[in-house]
Coordinates of C-alpha atoms and ligand atoms in Angstrom, one line a residue:
M25 CA -10.0 3.3 43.1
M26 CA -12.3 4.6 40.5
A27 CA -13.2 8.3 40.6
A28 CA -16.8 9.8 41.4
F29 CA -19.3 9.7 38.5
Q30 CA -19.5 13.3 37.8
E31 CA -22.7 15.0 36.5
S32 CA -22.8 16.0 32.7
T33 CA -23.9 19.2 32.0
A34 CA -26.3 20.5 29.1
D35 CA -23.3 21.4 27.1
T36 CA -22.1 17.7 26.9
V37 CA -25.5 16.8 25.2
T38 CA -24.7 18.7 22.6
I39 CA -21.1 17.4 22.4
V40 CA -21.8 13.9 21.6
A41 CA -25.5 14.2 20.7
G42 CA -26.9 10.9 19.0
L43 CA -24.1 8.3 20.8
E44 CA -25.7 5.2 20.6
S45 CA -24.9 1.9 22.2
T46 CA -25.7 -0.6 20.0
F47 CA -23.0 -3.3 21.0
A48 CA -23.6 -2.8 24.8
D49 CA -27.7 -3.1 24.2
E50 CA -27.0 -6.2 22.2
L51 CA -24.0 -8.1 23.9
G52 CA -24.2 -7.2 27.3
A53 CA -22.5 -10.1 28.3
L54 CA -19.4 -9.0 27.1
T55 CA -19.7 -5.3 28.7
V56 CA -19.2 -4.0 32.0
P57 CA -20.8 -0.6 32.5
W58 CA -18.1 1.6 33.9
Q59 CA -17.0 5.2 34.4
G60 CA -13.7 6.6 33.6
A61 CA -11.4 8.4 36.4
A62 CA -11.8 11.9 36.9
A63 CA -8.7 14.2 35.6
P64 CA -7.5 16.6 38.4
D65 CA -5.8 19.2 35.5
P66 CA -7.4 18.2 32.0
Q67 CA -5.6 20.1 29.0
L68 CA -6.4 19.3 25.6
L69 CA -3.3 18.3 23.5
V70 CA -4.5 17.7 20.1
L71 CA -8.1 17.7 18.6
N72 CA -8.7 16.3 15.1
E73 CA -10.9 18.9 14.1
Q74 CA -11.6 17.6 10.5
L75 CA -12.4 13.5 12.0
A76 CA -14.8 15.7 14.5
A77 CA -16.4 17.6 11.7
S78 CA -16.9 14.4 9.5
L79 CA -18.4 13.0 12.8
R80 CA -20.9 15.4 13.2
L81 CA -19.0 16.3 16.2
D82 CA -19.1 20.3 17.3
V83 CA -15.7 21.4 17.7
E84 CA -16.3 24.1 19.7
A85 CA -18.3 22.4 22.1
L86 CA -15.5 19.7 22.2
L87 CA -13.0 22.6 23.1
S88 CA -15.1 23.4 26.2
V89 CA -14.4 22.3 29.4
D90 CA -17.0 20.0 29.4
G91 CA -15.9 19.0 25.8
I92 CA -12.4 18.4 27.3
G93 CA -14.2 16.4 30.1
V94 CA -16.0 14.0 27.7
L95 CA -12.6 13.7 26.2
S96 CA -10.7 13.0 29.1
G97 CA -13.4 10.1 30.1
S98 CA -14.1 12.1 33.4
T99 CA -17.7 13.5 32.2
V100 CA -20.2 10.9 30.7
P101 CA -22.7 12.4 28.3
V102 CA -26.1 12.6 28.8
G103 CA -27.6 9.2 27.8
A104 CA -24.4 7.2 27.4
T105 CA -23.4 4.3 28.7
P106 CA -19.8 4.0 28.4
V107 CA -18.6 0.1 29.0
A108 CA -15.2 -1.8 29.4
M109 CA -15.3 -4.8 26.8
A110 CA -14.2 -7.9 27.5
Y111 CA -12.1 -10.1 25.6
A112 CA -9.6 -12.7 25.6
G113 CA -6.1 -13.2 23.6
H114 CA -3.4 -15.3 22.6
Q115 CA -0.4 -13.0 23.5
F116 CA 3.0 -13.9 22.2
G117 CA 1.5 -17.6 21.6
G118 CA 0.1 -18.3 25.1
Y119 CA -4.0 -17.7 25.9
A120 CA -4.8 -15.4 28.4
P121 CA -8.6 -16.1 28.9
I122 CA -9.5 -12.7 30.5
L123 CA -7.9 -9.5 29.4
G124 CA -10.7 -6.8 28.3
D125 CA -10.1 -3.2 28.5
G126 CA -8.1 -2.5 31.5
R127 CA -7.4 1.0 30.5
A128 CA -10.1 1.9 28.1
L129 CA -13.8 2.5 27.8
L130 CA -16.1 2.4 24.9
L131 CA -18.1 5.6 25.3
G132 CA -20.5 4.8 22.8
E133 CA -21.1 4.7 18.9
L134 CA -21.6 7.6 16.2
V135 CA -22.9 7.4 12.9
S136 CA -20.6 9.6 10.7
S137 CA -21.6 11.9 7.8
D138 CA -20.9 8.8 5.3
G139 CA -23.4 6.9 7.2
Q140 CA -21.0 4.8 8.9
R141 CA -21.1 3.4 12.4
V142 CA -18.1 3.9 14.4
D143 CA -17.2 3.5 18.3
L144 CA -15.9 6.4 20.3
H145 CA -13.3 5.1 22.6
L146 CA -11.2 6.2 25.5
K147 CA -8.0 4.7 26.3
G148 CA -6.2 5.3 29.6
S149 CA -9.4 6.7 31.3
G150 CA -8.6 4.7 34.6
R151 CA -8.7 1.4 36.2
T152 CA -11.4 -0.9 35.2
P153 CA -12.7 -5.0 36.3
F154 CA -10.2 -5.7 33.5
S155 CA -7.1 -3.9 35.0
R156 CA -5.4 -6.9 36.6
G157 CA -2.2 -5.6 38.1
G158 CA -2.3 -2.2 36.0
D159 CA -3.1 1.2 37.2
G160 CA -5.6 1.9 34.0
Y161 CA -3.7 4.7 32.8
A162 CA -1.7 5.9 30.0
V163 CA 1.1 8.7 29.6
V164 CA 1.8 11.9 26.8
G165 CA 4.2 10.2 25.1
P166 CA 2.6 7.1 23.7
M167 CA -0.8 8.6 23.3
L168 CA 0.5 10.8 21.2
R169 CA 2.7 8.7 19.4
E170 CA -0.5 6.2 18.5
Y171 CA -2.5 9.6 17.8
L172 CA 0.5 10.5 15.1
V173 CA 1.0 7.1 13.7
S174 CA -2.5 6.3 13.1
E175 CA -3.3 9.5 11.5
A176 CA 0.0 8.8 9.2
M177 CA -1.7 5.2 8.6
N178 CA -4.6 6.7 7.6
A179 CA -3.0 9.4 5.3
L180 CA -1.1 6.5 3.7
G181 CA -4.1 4.6 2.6
V182 CA -4.2 2.1 5.4
P183 CA -7.2 1.1 7.2
T184 CA -6.8 2.0 10.9
T185 CA -8.2 3.5 13.8
R186 CA -8.2 7.2 14.0
A187 CA -7.5 9.7 16.6
L188 CA -9.8 12.2 17.5
S189 CA -8.0 14.0 20.6
V190 CA -5.4 13.5 23.2
V191 CA -5.8 15.0 26.8
A192 CA -3.3 15.6 29.5
T193 CA -4.7 14.3 32.8
G194 CA -2.6 16.3 35.0
R195 CA -2.0 13.3 36.8
D196 CA 1.7 12.0 37.4
V197 CA 1.6 8.4 36.3
R198 CA 4.6 5.9 37.4
R199 CA 6.6 4.6 34.2
N200 CA 10.1 5.4 34.5
G201 CA 9.6 7.6 36.8
A202 CA 6.7 9.9 37.2
E203 CA 5.2 10.3 33.4
P204 CA 2.3 13.1 32.6
G205 CA -0.8 11.0 32.2
A206 CA -3.0 11.2 29.3
V207 CA -6.1 10.0 27.3
L208 CA -6.5 9.1 23.7
A209 CA -10.0 9.3 22.1
R210 CA -10.1 7.3 19.3
I211 CA -12.6 6.0 16.3
A212 CA -12.7 2.9 15.1
S213 CA -15.4 0.9 13.0
S214 CA -15.5 -1.2 15.9
H215 CA -13.6 -2.9 18.5
L216 CA -14.5 -6.2 17.7
R217 CA -11.1 -8.3 17.9
V218 CA -10.3 -12.2 17.4
G219 CA -10.0 -12.0 21.1
T220 CA -13.6 -10.8 21.6
F221 CA -14.5 -14.1 19.9
E222 CA -12.1 -16.4 21.7
F223 CA -13.9 -14.9 24.9
A224 CA -17.1 -15.6 23.5
A225 CA -16.3 -19.0 22.2
R226 CA -15.4 -19.9 25.7
Q227 CA -18.8 -18.4 27.4
G228 CA -20.7 -19.9 24.8
E229 CA -24.3 -18.9 24.4
V230 CA -23.0 -15.1 23.5
L231 CA -20.9 -16.4 20.5
Q232 CA -23.8 -16.8 17.7
P233 CA -25.5 -13.0 18.9
L234 CA -21.5 -11.8 18.6
T235 CA -21.4 -13.3 15.2
D236 CA -24.8 -12.4 14.1
Y237 CA -23.7 -8.5 15.3
A238 CA -20.2 -8.6 13.7
I239 CA -21.8 -9.8 10.6
A240 CA -24.7 -7.0 10.2
R241 CA -21.8 -4.3 11.3
H242 CA -19.2 -5.3 9.0
Y243 CA -20.0 -7.4 6.6
P244 CA -23.9 -6.6 5.8
E245 CA -24.2 -8.4 2.6
L246 CA -23.8 -11.5 4.2
T247 CA -26.6 -11.3 6.6
E248 CA -28.6 -12.5 3.3
L249 CA -26.9 -15.7 3.5
P250 CA -28.6 -18.8 5.4
A251 CA -27.1 -19.8 8.7
T252 CA -26.4 -23.3 7.9
G253 CA -25.3 -25.3 4.3
T254 CA -21.8 -25.0 2.5
H255 CA -22.1 -21.4 1.9
N256 CA -23.7 -20.5 5.5
R257 CA -22.7 -16.8 6.4
Y258 CA -20.7 -17.9 9.2
L259 CA -17.9 -19.6 6.7
K260 CA -18.5 -16.7 4.6
F261 CA -17.9 -14.2 7.5
L262 CA -14.4 -16.3 8.2
E263 CA -13.4 -15.6 4.5
A264 CA -14.5 -12.0 5.0
V265 CA -12.2 -11.5 7.8
V266 CA -9.4 -13.5 6.2
E267 CA -9.5 -11.1 3.1
A268 CA -9.4 -8.2 4.9
Q269 CA -6.4 -9.1 7.1
A270 CA -4.9 -10.5 4.1
S271 CA -5.0 -7.1 2.4
L272 CA -3.9 -5.5 5.4
V273 CA -0.8 -7.1 6.4
A274 CA 0.0 -6.6 2.8
R275 CA -0.2 -2.8 3.3
W276 CA 1.7 -2.9 6.2
M277 CA 4.9 -4.7 4.4
L278 CA 4.3 -2.6 1.6
I279 CA 5.2 0.5 3.5
G280 CA 7.6 -1.2 5.8
F281 CA 5.7 -1.1 9.1
V282 CA 6.1 -3.2 12.2
H283 CA 3.0 -3.6 14.3
G284 CA 5.2 -5.2 17.4
V285 CA 2.4 -7.0 19.2
M286 CA 0.2 -8.7 16.9
N287 CA -1.1 -10.6 19.5
T288 CA -4.9 -12.1 18.7
D289 CA -6.5 -9.4 21.0
N290 CA -4.8 -6.7 18.9
T291 CA -5.9 -8.4 15.3
T292 CA -9.6 -6.6 14.5
I293 CA -12.6 -8.3 12.6
S294 CA -12.9 -5.2 10.6
G295 CA -9.5 -5.2 9.1
E296 CA -8.4 -2.0 10.6
T297 CA -5.1 -1.6 12.2
I298 CA -5.5 -1.5 15.9
D299 CA -3.6 -0.8 19.2
Y300 CA -0.4 1.3 18.3
G301 CA 2.1 0.2 21.2
P302 CA 5.6 -0.7 19.9
C303 CA 5.2 0.0 16.5
A304 CA 7.7 1.3 14.1
F305 CA 8.4 1.9 10.8
L306 CA 11.3 0.7 8.9
D307 CA 14.7 2.5 8.3
A308 CA 17.0 0.2 6.5
F309 CA 15.3 -2.4 4.8
D310 CA 15.6 -5.8 7.0
P311 CA 13.0 -8.6 7.2
A312 CA 14.6 -9.5 10.7
A313 CA 13.8 -5.9 12.2
V314 CA 12.2 -6.1 15.6
F315 CA 11.9 -2.8 17.7
S316 CA 9.7 -3.9 20.6
S317 CA 12.0 -4.3 24.0
I318 CA 9.5 -7.3 24.9
D319 CA 9.8 -9.2 21.6
S320 CA 13.3 -10.6 22.6
G321 CA 12.5 -14.1 20.4
G322 CA 11.2 -12.0 17.5
R323 CA 8.2 -13.9 17.1
Y324 CA 6.6 -10.2 15.6
A325 CA 9.6 -9.1 13.6
F326 CA 8.7 -7.4 10.3
G327 CA 9.1 -10.4 8.0
N328 CA 7.1 -12.7 10.4
Q329 CA 4.0 -10.3 10.0
P330 CA 2.2 -12.5 7.7
A331 CA 2.6 -15.9 9.1
V332 CA 1.7 -14.6 12.4
L333 CA -1.5 -13.1 10.9
K334 CA -2.1 -16.2 9.5
W335 CA -1.9 -17.7 12.9
N336 CA -4.2 -15.3 14.5
L337 CA -6.7 -16.3 12.0
A338 CA -6.8 -20.1 12.8
R339 CA -7.4 -18.6 16.0
F340 CA -10.2 -16.8 14.8
A341 CA -11.3 -19.9 12.6
E342 CA -11.5 -22.1 15.9
T343 CA -14.0 -19.8 17.8
L344 CA -16.3 -19.9 14.8
L345 CA -16.3 -23.8 14.1
P346 CA -19.5 -24.6 16.0
L347 CA -21.5 -22.3 14.1
I348 CA -19.9 -23.4 11.1
D349 CA -20.8 -26.8 10.7
S350 CA -22.7 -29.1 13.9
T351 CA -20.5 -32.1 12.7
P352 CA -16.9 -30.9 14.2
D353 CA -15.0 -32.8 11.6
D354 CA -16.8 -30.9 8.5
A355 CA -16.6 -27.4 10.3
I356 CA -13.0 -28.3 10.7
S357 CA -12.6 -28.8 7.0
A358 CA -14.7 -26.2 5.8
A359 CA -12.7 -23.4 8.1
S360 CA -9.3 -25.1 6.8
A361 CA -10.0 -24.7 3.3
V362 CA -10.6 -21.0 4.0
L363 CA -7.6 -20.4 5.9
D364 CA -5.6 -22.0 2.9
T365 CA -6.7 -19.3 0.8
F366 CA -4.7 -16.7 3.1
D367 CA -1.4 -17.0 1.0
E368 CA -2.7 -16.8 -1.9
R369 CA -5.0 -13.6 -1.0
Y370 CA -1.8 -12.2 0.8
E371 CA 0.5 -12.8 -2.2
G372 CA -1.9 -11.1 -4.7
H373 CA -2.1 -7.7 -2.7
Y374 CA 1.3 -7.9 -2.1
A375 CA 2.2 -8.5 -5.7
A376 CA -0.4 -6.1 -6.7
G377 CA 1.1 -3.5 -4.2
M378 CA 5.0 -4.0 -5.5
A379 CA 3.9 -3.5 -8.9
A380 CA 2.4 -0.4 -8.4
K381 CA 5.4 0.4 -6.1
L382 CA 8.0 -0.5 -8.9
G383 CA 5.7 1.3 -11.5
L384 CA 4.6 -1.7 -13.4
A385 CA 1.0 -0.8 -14.7
H386 CA -0.5 -4.1 -14.3
P387 CA -0.3 -6.3 -11.0
I388 CA 1.5 -9.1 -12.5
V389 CA 5.4 -8.9 -11.2
D390 CA 7.8 -11.7 -11.5
P391 CA 8.2 -12.3 -8.3
A392 CA 12.0 -12.9 -8.6
L393 CA 12.3 -9.4 -10.0
V394 CA 10.4 -8.2 -6.3
D395 CA 12.8 -10.9 -4.5
D396 CA 16.4 -10.0 -6.2
L397 CA 15.5 -6.1 -4.8
L398 CA 14.4 -6.9 -1.5
T399 CA 17.9 -9.3 -1.1
L400 CA 19.7 -6.0 -2.4
L401 CA 18.1 -3.6 -0.3
A402 CA 18.6 -6.1 2.7
E403 CA 22.3 -6.4 1.8
H404 CA 23.0 -2.9 1.2
G405 CA 20.8 -2.0 4.6
A406 CA 18.9 0.3 2.2
D407 CA 16.0 2.7 3.7
W408 CA 13.2 1.1 2.6
T409 CA 11.2 4.3 1.8
G410 CA 13.8 5.8 0.2
S411 CA 14.6 3.3 -2.1
F412 CA 11.4 3.4 -3.8
R413 CA 11.7 7.4 -4.0
A414 CA 15.3 6.7 -5.3
L415 CA 14.0 4.2 -8.2
A416 CA 11.5 7.2 -9.6
D417 CA 14.1 9.5 -9.6
E418 CA 16.5 6.9 -11.8
L419 CA 13.5 7.2 -14.1
R420 CA 14.0 10.9 -14.3
G421 CA 17.7 10.8 -15.2
N422 CA 18.5 11.7 -11.4
S423 CA 20.6 8.9 -10.2
A424 CA 22.1 10.6 -7.0
P425 CA 19.5 9.4 -4.7
L426 CA 20.0 5.4 -5.9
D427 CA 23.3 5.7 -5.7
G428 CA 23.6 7.0 -2.1
L429 CA 21.7 3.7 -1.1
V430 CA 22.9 0.8 -3.3
P431 CA 26.4 0.9 -5.1
R432 CA 25.7 0.8 -8.7
D433 CA 27.5 -2.1 -9.7
H434 CA 25.7 -4.0 -7.4
I435 CA 22.0 -2.9 -8.5
A436 CA 23.1 -2.4 -12.2
S437 CA 21.9 -5.7 -13.4
W438 CA 18.4 -5.6 -11.7
L439 CA 18.2 -2.3 -12.9
Q440 CA 18.5 -3.5 -16.6
R441 CA 15.7 -6.2 -15.8
W442 CA 13.4 -3.6 -14.1
H443 CA 13.7 -1.0 -17.0
D444 CA 12.8 -4.1 -19.5
A445 CA 9.7 -5.2 -17.3
L446 CA 8.7 -1.5 -17.5
A447 CA 9.1 -1.5 -21.2
E448 CA 6.8 -4.3 -21.9
H449 CA 4.1 -2.1 -20.2
G450 CA 4.7 0.7 -22.4
R451 CA 4.5 3.8 -20.7
G452 CA 6.9 6.8 -21.0
A453 CA 9.6 7.5 -17.8
A454 CA 8.2 10.4 -16.8
E455 CA 4.4 9.0 -16.2
T456 CA 6.0 6.0 -14.5
A457 CA 7.6 8.1 -12.0
S458 CA 5.1 10.1 -11.8
A459 CA 2.8 6.9 -10.6
M460 CA 5.5 5.5 -8.6
D461 CA 5.5 8.3 -6.5
R462 CA 1.4 8.6 -6.1
V463 CA 2.2 5.3 -4.3
N464 CA 5.6 5.6 -2.7
P465 CA 5.4 7.7 0.2
L466 CA 7.9 10.4 0.8
Y467 CA 7.3 11.0 4.7
I468 CA 6.7 8.5 7.0
P469 CA 6.9 8.7 11.2
R470 CA 10.7 8.5 11.1
N471 CA 12.0 6.9 14.5
H472 CA 14.3 9.5 15.2
R473 CA 11.7 12.1 14.5
L474 CA 8.9 10.3 16.6
D475 CA 11.1 9.7 19.5
A476 CA 12.6 13.5 19.4
A477 CA 8.8 14.9 19.1
L478 CA 7.7 12.9 21.7
R479 CA 10.4 13.4 24.1
A480 CA 10.1 17.2 23.6
A481 CA 5.6 16.9 24.1
T482 CA 6.5 15.0 27.2
D483 CA 8.6 18.2 28.6
G484 CA 5.7 20.5 27.7
D485 CA 6.8 21.6 23.9
L486 CA 4.3 20.1 21.4
A487 CA 5.6 22.4 18.4
P488 CA 8.0 19.3 17.2
F489 CA 4.9 17.2 17.4
E490 CA 2.6 19.0 15.6
K491 CA 5.0 19.7 12.6
L492 CA 5.8 16.0 12.3
L493 CA 1.8 15.4 12.1
E494 CA 1.6 18.0 9.6
V495 CA 4.3 16.4 7.5
V496 CA 3.1 12.7 7.8
T497 CA -0.3 13.4 7.0
H498 CA 0.8 14.5 3.7
P499 CA 3.2 11.8 3.4
F500 CA 3.3 12.0 -0.9
D501 CA 3.3 16.0 -1.2
R502 CA 7.1 17.1 -1.8
R503 CA 7.8 20.5 0.1
D504 CA 11.2 21.9 0.1
E505 CA 10.9 23.2 3.7
W506 CA 10.5 19.4 4.3
A507 CA 13.5 17.9 3.0
D508 CA 14.7 17.0 6.5
Y509 CA 12.0 14.8 7.1
T510 CA 13.3 12.6 4.6
E511 CA 16.4 11.4 6.2
A512 CA 16.8 8.2 7.7
A513 CA 18.1 8.0 11.2
P514 CA 21.7 8.8 12.1
Q515 CA 23.3 5.0 12.3
S516 CA 24.3 5.6 16.4
F517 CA 19.9 5.9 16.8
S518 CA 19.0 3.0 14.7
E519 CA 21.6 0.7 16.6
T520 CA 20.0 1.3 20.2
F521 CA 16.3 2.0 19.2
Q522 CA 13.6 0.4 21.1
T523 CA 9.7 1.1 21.4
F524 CA 8.1 -0.4 24.7
C525 CA 5.1 -1.8 25.1
G526 CA 1.8 -1.5 27.4
T527 CA 3.0 2.3 28.5
Ligands
AMP4 P1 -2.3 -4.0 24.7 O1 -1.3 -5.0 24.6 O2 -1.6 -2.7 25.2 O3 -3.4 -4.0 23.6 O4 -2.9 -4.2 26.2 C1 -2.9 -5.7 26.2 C2 -3.9 -5.8 27.8 O5 -3.4 -5.3 28.8 C3 -5.3 -5.3 27.4 O6 -6.2 -5.7 28.2 C4 -5.0 -4.0 28.0 O7 -6.6 -3.6 28.6 C5 -4.0 -4.2 29.3 N1 -3.4 -3.3 29.8 C6 -2.1 -2.3 29.4 N2 -2.0 -1.4 30.1 C7 -2.6 -1.3 30.9 C8 -2.3 -0.5 32.4 N3 -1.8 0.4 32.2 N4 -3.5 -0.8 33.1 C9 -4.3 -1.6 33.0 N5 -4.4 -2.6 31.8 C10 -3.9 -2.2 30.8
MG5 MG1 -4.6 -4.2 22.8

């Protein structure tokens, strides 16, 4: 049952002054006004002070009892209209007509110091009308995991939701035995998902207002376009989302990120990464890598991500058909033509990113050079992150790191081809190596490190988490005292490591 509504105090007004609710006001059909459960003994575990400041939030106030009440979902700021958002979604290929925020709330919207409207959203804040069989809660390990991985992704330059705080609620939550409950507060440029459109398309009337809202919020330049005709704003909106998502998934593929649960309800309209559940970074390069315990078929394996994303975008395109053209056949052919651009867009982003990773000054890279490197790395189970740093070291005359990853006689001819390609670009070795180091991270949230940090945090020791957070939010800055954080997981760990969903 939901806890009783708690009166907010004067302090809470200043904590989140200016919380707006354009989504709830304009699209009430997609929301249910709701409040979070009371937290028995709320304790702030981590607060992103920099992010709070960029949102013009008062950090001192957030640290107060009332501030922690807001971040745990138990105190509603004056003037706020928290809502659970409705959405549908294709989960592992099957359609679920009603999902929605089963353990989350949209508290409201803030306008950041750079003028961008963002959502302030809570995860783990208690049951809602969308909870189905779930308890509405979340636990410390997975919420700190989302906090750390999303902040690492941001530091790596990948579009993502951001983490504002994690509060332990003091409630025991039943998972694998009793685990400490927690609420994550996160910031996103919105929580509009492909699944939001799937829900709205079934409802009918709300589809056009939702689409106009999404266009105004994310792609305002398109509002000038006509509503009908061959270059109508809805078709261009589809194209903008296809482009944003093609660019995003290319970024994932370049850093070795496996989302793990790429259902359409976890695919944003903004092009931000969202909903870090069973996600993981590759250690050894392997296109078939799957970490999620529930992905036994490998649908969301590392190498499948671009194809799955395209499939999700096709589900998105279907929702927009009635807006794209009133003649169904014409709508389908126009939308298909846009979807068909996905591969080229993805390949373009990927090739440009790979060229940069390999130190090639122009985003023109021989696809065979990339493919042959990937084959070598896969054959030898070479560490993905370490390999690109080792190639830069190679240019500096230090061959030891690469020798530790791939036997020299196997990679010698590839290295020759790479040197030839670099020579065409005419940059010096030192300059090239530095350019590579600016795009190839040294520190990522390695699974064994993250796992150990989250176990310690669940047992009450936050020190390893805080240290790891500091390291992975400075992914390119080499520091001698962080040397351990570049090491790959021990073989025994990698063989058995699994991540868990919906926890
Ligand atoms: P996810 O795959 O974690 O993004 O969640 C998929 C759906 O399951 C969403 O509708 C969530 O709100 C819902 N859900 C996940 N965990 C819980 C929970 N513990 N209680 C209620 N709903 C949940
Ligand atoms: Mg989700």
